[in-house]
Coordinates of C-alpha atoms and ligand atoms in Angstrom, one line a residue:
X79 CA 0.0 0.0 0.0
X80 CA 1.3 3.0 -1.0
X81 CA 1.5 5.6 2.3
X82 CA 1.5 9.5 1.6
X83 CA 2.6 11.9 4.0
X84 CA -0.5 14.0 5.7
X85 CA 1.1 16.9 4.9
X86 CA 1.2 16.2 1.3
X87 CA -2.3 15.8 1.8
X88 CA -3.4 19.1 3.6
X89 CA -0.9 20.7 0.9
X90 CA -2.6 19.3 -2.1
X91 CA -6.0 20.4 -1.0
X92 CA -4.6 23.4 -0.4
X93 CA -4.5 24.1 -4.0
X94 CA -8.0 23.8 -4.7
X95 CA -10.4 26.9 -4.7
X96 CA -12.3 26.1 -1.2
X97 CA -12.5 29.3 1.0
X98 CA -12.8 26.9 4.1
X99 CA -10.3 26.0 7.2
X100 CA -9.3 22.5 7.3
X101 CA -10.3 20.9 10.6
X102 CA -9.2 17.1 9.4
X103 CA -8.0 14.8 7.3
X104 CA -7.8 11.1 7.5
X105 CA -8.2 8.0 4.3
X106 CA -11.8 7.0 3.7
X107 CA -13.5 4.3 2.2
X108 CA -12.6 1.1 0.4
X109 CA -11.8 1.1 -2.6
X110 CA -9.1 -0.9 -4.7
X111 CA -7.2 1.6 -6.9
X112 CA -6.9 5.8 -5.7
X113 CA -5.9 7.0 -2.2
X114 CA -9.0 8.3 -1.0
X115 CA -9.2 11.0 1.9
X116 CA -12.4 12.4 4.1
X117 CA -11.6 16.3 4.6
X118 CA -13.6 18.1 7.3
X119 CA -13.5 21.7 7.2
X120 CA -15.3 24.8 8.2
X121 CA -16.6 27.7 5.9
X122 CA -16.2 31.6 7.1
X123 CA -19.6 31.2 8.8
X124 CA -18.7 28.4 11.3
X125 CA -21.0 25.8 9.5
X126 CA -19.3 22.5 8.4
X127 CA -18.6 21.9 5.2
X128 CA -16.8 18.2 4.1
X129 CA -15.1 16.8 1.1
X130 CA -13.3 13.8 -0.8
X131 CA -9.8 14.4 -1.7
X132 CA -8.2 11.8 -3.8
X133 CA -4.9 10.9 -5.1
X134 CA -5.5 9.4 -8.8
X135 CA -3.4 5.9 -9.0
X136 CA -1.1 6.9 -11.8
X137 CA 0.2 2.8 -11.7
X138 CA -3.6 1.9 -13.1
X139 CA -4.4 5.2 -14.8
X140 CA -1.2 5.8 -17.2
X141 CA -2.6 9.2 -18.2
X142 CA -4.4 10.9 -15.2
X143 CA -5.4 14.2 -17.4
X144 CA -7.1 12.1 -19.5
X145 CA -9.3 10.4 -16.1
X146 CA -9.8 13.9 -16.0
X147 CA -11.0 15.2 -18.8
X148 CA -13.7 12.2 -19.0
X149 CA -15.1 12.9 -15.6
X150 CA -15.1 16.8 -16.4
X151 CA -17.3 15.8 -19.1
X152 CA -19.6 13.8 -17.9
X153 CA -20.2 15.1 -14.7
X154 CA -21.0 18.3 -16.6
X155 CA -23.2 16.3 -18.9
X156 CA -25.4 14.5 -16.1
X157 CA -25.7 18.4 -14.3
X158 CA -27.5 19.4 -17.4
X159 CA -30.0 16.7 -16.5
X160 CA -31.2 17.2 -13.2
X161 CA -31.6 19.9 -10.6
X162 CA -30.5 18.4 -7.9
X163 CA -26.7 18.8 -6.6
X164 CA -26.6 15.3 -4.8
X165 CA -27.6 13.4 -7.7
X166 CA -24.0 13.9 -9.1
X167 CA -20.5 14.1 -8.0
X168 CA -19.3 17.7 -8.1
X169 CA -15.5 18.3 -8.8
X170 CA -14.1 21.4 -7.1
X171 CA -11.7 23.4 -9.4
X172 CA -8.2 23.8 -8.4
X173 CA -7.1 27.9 -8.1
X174 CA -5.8 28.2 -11.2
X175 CA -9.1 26.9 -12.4
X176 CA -7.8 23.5 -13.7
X177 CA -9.8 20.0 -12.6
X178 CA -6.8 18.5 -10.9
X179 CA -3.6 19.2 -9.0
X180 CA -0.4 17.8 -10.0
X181 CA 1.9 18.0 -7.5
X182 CA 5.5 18.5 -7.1
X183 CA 5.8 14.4 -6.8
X184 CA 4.1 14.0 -9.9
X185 CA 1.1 13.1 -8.0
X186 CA -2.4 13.7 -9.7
X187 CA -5.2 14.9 -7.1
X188 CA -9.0 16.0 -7.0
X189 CA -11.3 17.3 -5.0
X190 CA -14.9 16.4 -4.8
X191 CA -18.1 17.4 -2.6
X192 CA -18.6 15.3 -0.5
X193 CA -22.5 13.8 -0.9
X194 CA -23.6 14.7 2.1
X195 CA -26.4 12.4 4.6
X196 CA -25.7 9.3 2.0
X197 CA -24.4 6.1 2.3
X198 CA -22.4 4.0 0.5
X199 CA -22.5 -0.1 1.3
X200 CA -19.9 -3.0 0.8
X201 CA -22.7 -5.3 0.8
X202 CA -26.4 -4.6 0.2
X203 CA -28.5 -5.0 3.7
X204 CA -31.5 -5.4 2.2
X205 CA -33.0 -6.5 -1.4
X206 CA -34.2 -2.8 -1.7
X207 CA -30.5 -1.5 -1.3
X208 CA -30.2 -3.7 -4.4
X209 CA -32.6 -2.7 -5.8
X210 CA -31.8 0.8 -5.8
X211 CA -28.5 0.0 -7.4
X212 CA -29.9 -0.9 -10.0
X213 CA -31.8 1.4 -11.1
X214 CA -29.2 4.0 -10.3
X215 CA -26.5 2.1 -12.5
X216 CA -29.8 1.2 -15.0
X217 CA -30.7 5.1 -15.3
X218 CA -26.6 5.6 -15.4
X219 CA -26.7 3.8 -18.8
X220 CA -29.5 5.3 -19.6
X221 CA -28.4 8.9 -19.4
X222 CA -25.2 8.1 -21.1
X223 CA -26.7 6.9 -24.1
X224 CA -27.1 10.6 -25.5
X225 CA -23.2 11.4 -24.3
X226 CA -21.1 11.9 -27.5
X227 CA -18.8 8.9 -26.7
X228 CA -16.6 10.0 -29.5
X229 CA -15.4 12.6 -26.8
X230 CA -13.9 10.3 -24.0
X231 CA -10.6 9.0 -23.5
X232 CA -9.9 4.8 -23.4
X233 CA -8.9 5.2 -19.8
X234 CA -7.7 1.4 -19.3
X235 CA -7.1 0.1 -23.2
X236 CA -8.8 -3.2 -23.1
X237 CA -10.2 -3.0 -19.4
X238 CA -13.2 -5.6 -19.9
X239 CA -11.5 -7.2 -23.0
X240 CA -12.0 -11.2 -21.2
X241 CA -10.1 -12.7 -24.1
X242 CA -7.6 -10.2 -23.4
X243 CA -7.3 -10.8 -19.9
X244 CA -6.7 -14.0 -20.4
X245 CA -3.5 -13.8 -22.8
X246 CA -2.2 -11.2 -19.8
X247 CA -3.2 -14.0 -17.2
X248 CA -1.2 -16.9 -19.3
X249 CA 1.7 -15.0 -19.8
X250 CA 2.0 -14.2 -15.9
X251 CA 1.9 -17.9 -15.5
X252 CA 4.6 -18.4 -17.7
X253 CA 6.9 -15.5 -16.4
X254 CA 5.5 -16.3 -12.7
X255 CA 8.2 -13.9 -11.7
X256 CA 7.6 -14.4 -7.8
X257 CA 7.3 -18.8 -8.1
X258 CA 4.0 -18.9 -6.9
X259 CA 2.5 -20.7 -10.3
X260 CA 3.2 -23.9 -9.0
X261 CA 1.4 -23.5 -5.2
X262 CA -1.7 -22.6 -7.4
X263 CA -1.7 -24.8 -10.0
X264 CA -5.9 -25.7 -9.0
X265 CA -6.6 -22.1 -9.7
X266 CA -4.7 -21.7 -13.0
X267 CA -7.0 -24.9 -14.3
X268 CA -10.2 -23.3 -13.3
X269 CA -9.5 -20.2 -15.6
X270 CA -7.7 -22.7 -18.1
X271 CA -10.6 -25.0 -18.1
X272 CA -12.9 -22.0 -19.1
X273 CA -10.8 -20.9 -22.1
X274 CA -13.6 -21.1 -24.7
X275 CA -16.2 -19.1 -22.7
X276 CA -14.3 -15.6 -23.0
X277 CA -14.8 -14.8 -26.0
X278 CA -18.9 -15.6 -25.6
X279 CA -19.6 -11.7 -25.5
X280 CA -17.3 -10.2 -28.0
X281 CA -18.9 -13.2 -30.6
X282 CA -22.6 -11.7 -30.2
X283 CA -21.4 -7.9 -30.6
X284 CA -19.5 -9.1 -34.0
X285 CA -23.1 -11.1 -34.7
X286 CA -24.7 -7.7 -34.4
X287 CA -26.7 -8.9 -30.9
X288 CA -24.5 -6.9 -28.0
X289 CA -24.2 -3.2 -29.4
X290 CA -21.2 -1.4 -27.5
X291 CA -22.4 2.0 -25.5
X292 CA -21.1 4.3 -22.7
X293 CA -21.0 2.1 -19.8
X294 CA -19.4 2.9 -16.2
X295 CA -17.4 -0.5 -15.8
X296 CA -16.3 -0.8 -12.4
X297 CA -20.6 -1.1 -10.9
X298 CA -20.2 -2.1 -7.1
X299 CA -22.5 -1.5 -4.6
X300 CA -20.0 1.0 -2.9
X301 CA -20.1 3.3 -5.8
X302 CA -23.7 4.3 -6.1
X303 CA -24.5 6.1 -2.5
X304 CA -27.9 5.9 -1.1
X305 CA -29.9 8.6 0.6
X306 CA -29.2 8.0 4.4
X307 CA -32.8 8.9 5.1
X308 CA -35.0 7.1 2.3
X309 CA -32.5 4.6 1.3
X310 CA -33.0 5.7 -2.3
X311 CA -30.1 6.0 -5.0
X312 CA -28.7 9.6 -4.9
X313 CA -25.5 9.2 -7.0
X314 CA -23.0 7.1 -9.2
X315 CA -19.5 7.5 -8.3
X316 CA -16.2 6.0 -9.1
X317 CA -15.9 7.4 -12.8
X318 CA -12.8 6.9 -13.5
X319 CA -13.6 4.1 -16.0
X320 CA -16.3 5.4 -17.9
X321 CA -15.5 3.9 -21.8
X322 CA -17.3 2.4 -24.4
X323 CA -18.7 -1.0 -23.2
X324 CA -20.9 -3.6 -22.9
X325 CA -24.5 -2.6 -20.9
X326 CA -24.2 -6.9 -19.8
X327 CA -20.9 -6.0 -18.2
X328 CA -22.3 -3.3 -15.9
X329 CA -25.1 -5.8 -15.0
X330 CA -22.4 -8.5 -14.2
X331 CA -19.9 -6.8 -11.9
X332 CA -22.7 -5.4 -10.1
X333 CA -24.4 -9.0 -9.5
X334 CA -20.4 -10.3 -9.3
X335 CA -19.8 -7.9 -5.9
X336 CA -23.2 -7.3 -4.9
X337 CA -24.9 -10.5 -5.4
X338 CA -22.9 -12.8 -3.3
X339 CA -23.3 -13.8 0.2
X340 CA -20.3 -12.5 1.2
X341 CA -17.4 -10.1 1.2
X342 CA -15.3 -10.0 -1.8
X343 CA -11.9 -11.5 0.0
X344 CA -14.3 -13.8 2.9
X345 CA -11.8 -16.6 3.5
X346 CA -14.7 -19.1 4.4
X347 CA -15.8 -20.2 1.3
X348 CA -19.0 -22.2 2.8
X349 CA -19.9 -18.0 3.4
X350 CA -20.0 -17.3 -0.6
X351 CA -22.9 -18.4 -3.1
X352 CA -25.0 -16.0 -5.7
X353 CA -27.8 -15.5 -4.3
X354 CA -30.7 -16.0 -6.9
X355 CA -33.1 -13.8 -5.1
X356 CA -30.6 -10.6 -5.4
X357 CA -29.6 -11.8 -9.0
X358 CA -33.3 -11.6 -10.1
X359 CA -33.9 -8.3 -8.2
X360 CA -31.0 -6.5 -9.4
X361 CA -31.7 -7.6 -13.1
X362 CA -35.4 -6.3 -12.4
X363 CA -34.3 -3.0 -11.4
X364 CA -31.4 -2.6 -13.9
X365 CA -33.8 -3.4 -16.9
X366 CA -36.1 -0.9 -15.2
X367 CA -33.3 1.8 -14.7
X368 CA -32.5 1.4 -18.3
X369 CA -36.1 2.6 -19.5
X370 CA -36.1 0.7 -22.5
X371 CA -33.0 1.2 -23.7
X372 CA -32.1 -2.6 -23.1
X373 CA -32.6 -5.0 -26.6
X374 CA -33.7 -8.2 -26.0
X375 CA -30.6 -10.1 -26.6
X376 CA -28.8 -7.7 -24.1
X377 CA -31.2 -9.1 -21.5
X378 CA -30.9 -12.4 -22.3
X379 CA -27.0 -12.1 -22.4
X380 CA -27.0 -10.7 -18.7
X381 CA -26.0 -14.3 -17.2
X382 CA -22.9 -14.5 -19.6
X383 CA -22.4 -10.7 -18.1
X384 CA -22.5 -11.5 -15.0
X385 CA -20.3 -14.9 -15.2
X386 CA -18.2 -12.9 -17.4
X387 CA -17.5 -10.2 -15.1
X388 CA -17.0 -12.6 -12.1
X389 CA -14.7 -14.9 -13.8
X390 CA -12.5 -11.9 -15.1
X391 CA -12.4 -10.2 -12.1
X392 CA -11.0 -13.5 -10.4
X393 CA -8.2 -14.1 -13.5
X394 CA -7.4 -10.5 -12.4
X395 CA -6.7 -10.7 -9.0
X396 CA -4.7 -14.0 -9.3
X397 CA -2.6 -12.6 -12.2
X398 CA -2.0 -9.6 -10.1
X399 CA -0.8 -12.2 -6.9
X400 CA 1.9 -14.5 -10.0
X401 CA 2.7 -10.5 -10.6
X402 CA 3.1 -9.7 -6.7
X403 CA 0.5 -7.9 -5.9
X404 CA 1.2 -4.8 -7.8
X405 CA -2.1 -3.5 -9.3
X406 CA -5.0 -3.8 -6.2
X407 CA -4.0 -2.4 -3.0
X408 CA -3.9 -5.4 -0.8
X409 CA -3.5 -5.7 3.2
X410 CA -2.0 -9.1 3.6
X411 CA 0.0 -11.0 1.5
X412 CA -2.4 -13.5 0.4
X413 CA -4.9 -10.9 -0.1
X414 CA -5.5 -11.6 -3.9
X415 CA -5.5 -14.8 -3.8
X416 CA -8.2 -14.6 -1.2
X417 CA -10.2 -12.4 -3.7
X418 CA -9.6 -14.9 -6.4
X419 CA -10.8 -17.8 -4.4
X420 CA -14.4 -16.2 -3.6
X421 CA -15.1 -15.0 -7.7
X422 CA -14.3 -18.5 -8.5
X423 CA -16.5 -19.9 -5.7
X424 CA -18.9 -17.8 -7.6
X425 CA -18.4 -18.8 -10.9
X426 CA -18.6 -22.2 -9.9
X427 CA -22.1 -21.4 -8.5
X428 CA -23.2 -19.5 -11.0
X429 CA -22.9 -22.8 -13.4
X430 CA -24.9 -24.7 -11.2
X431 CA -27.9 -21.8 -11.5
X432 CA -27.2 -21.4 -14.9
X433 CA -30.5 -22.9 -16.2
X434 CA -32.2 -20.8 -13.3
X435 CA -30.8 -17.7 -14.4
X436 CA -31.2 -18.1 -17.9
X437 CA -34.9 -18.4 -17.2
X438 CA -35.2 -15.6 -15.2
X439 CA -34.2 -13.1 -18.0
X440 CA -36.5 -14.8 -20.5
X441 CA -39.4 -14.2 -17.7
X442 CA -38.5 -10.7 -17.3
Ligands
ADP176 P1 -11.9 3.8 -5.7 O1 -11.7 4.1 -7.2 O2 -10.6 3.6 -5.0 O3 -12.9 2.7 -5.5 P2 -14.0 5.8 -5.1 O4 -14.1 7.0 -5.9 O5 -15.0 4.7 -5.3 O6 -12.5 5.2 -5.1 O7 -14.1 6.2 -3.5 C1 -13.9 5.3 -2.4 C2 -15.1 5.5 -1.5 O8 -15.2 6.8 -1.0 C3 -16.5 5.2 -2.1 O9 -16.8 3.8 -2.0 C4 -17.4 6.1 -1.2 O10 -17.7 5.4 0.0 C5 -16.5 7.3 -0.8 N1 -16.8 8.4 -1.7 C6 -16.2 8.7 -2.9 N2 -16.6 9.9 -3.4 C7 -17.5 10.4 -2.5 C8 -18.3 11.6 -2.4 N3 -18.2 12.5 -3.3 N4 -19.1 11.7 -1.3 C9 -19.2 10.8 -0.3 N5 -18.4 9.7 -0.3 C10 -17.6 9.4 -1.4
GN1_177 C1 -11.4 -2.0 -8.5 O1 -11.7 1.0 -7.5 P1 -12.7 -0.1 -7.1 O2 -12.3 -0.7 -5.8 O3 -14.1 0.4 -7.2 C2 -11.2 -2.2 -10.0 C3 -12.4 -3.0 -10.6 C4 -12.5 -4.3 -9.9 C5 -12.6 -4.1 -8.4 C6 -12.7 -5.4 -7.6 C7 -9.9 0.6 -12.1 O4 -12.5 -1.2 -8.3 O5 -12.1 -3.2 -12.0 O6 -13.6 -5.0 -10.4 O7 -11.6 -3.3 -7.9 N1 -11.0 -0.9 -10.6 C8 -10.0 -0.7 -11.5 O8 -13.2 -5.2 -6.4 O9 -9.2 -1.6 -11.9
MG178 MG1 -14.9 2.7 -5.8

């Protein structure tokens, strides 16, 4: 884990245009990939005033400005569409008017407001809160399908390209620079023994079925946040890997994370299963959020999104522990390969519900 100096911190938001004293400043929230920090300050009237500072992970985003410029974009794209200020994430500019800080280090930072009296969940507590997921990340796709995608930057080149993923995972078992290939030679056979299902997506958009459009990629439960008082969606966060995609693949990593019975790296794997109920619910409300939008081979490809998404996410987080653990921020050594073990538990339950959830998509 990378570990920045708090002073760095208070520097860096410093920069921005604020007009507020800084009371505190401490990391916030779980995410994978940026350093994220809660700030809480006080405006010139004594009234509190909080936001999220966060340092952009340069190692997964080669080109930072270009993070940038998407999220400028869009974010002043969804504004246009509602009147509400919660309802999207607001980027504070820096002095010098720019949408990002790059510090001294070579460090790329931004500033958001913080959403205040929301939520966000690592695990939905209720159906509902999965409910209203789904239509947030539904209505996401849906308002993105009038965004000029010719306009945003590839962020990650190839970021939900499966058959992709795989050649990087195969050639990470043949360097296996750290020696670990051979103490999870089970594992590489699971994701070997699945070869001829990655390409299952990419085949129907070449057959014309599975159109690409503007799709979030990265949908967890932990970046929509949830009015704290109604429980209602408020907001879609985590932007940073907004690209032309495949609406199935923003279904699937939402039912990959969201769906399951149990955290992402839970080491008992008697814990983790797909839980039908939530799958059905969250495809329900997704189809809803989407207004339309959705053709019917989209919805009856959302199983192979969903599998897709959960096997991928798996091949990445054990080619990131043959790589040594380089990519995900991790708190323990075996940390990915905990991760791994739970999307594959997944996977495999997912094939024994296959029929299941294949009928529930026709029903819908
Ligand atoms: P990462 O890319 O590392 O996942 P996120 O942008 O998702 O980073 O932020 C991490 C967490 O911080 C989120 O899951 C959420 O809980 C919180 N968060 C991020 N932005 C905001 C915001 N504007 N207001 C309130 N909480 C936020
Ligand atoms: C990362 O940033 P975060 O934690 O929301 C990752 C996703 C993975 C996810 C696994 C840019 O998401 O692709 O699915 O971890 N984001 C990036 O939990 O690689
Ligand atoms: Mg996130």
């Amino acid at each position: 884990m990378r570990i920045i100096e708090i002073n760095k911190t208070i520097n860096a938001f410093s920069k921005f245009d604020t007009n507020v004293t800084v009371v505190g400043c401490a990391p916030y929230g779980n995410g994978h990939i940026n350093d994220t920090f809660l700030v809480n300050a006080k405006n010139p009237d004594g009234s509190d005033k909080r936001f999220i500072l966060q340092n952009i992970n340069s190692n997964v985003f080669k080109k930072p400005e270009q993070v940038m410029h998407n999220i400028s974009l869009v974010t002043s794209f969804l504004k246009t569409q509602t009147d509400d200020a919660r309802r999207v994430l607001t980027l504070v500019k820096t002095k010098d008017g720019a949408a990002f800080y790059n510090d001294e280090d070579g460090r790329y930072w931004r500033l958001y407001d913080f959403v205040e009296s929301s939520l966000s969940l690592d695990l939905p507590e209720t159906t509902e809160d999965f409910y209203q997921s789904a239509i947030a990340f539904g209505e996401f796709q849906k308002l993105l399908n009038d965004f000029p995608v010719e306009e945003l930057y590839e962020t990650i080149p190839d970021f939900h390209n499966t058959p992709d993923r795989y050649r990087k995972f195969l050639a990470a078992v043949e360097n296996d620079i750290c020696g670990r290939a051979a103490s999870v030679a089970e594992e590489i056979k699971f994701v070997t023994d699945r070869e001829a299902f990655y390409s299952v997506l990419f085949d129907n958009n070449k057959e014309g079925k599975l159109p690409l459009r503007v799709t979030h990629n990265d949908t967890k439960i932990n970046n929509v946040m949830l009015d704290l008082e109604t429980r209602t969606a408020l907001c879609v966060i985590d932007l940073d890997t907004i690209m032309p995609g495949f609406s199935v693949n923003d279904f699937g990593d939402s039912i990959r994370f969201g769906a399951s019975t149990a955290a992402e790296d839970e080491k008992d794997l008697s814990k983790v299963e797909m839980d039908i109920t939530l799958f059905e619910t969250y495809a329900k409300g997704f189809i809803k959020g989407c207004g339309g939008l959705l053709t019917k081979d989209e919805i009856m490809l959302m199983p192979e999104g969903a599998k897709m998404m959960t096997i991928e996410c798996g091949m990445r987080f054990l080619t990131d522990y043959l790589e040594g653990d380089t990519y995900f921020k991790t708190k323990y050594p075996e940390h990915n390969l905990d991760r791994c073990h739970t999307q594959f538990k997944l996977v495999a339950d997912m094939e024994s519900k296959w029929d299941k959830m294949k009928e529930i998509v026709k029903n819908i």
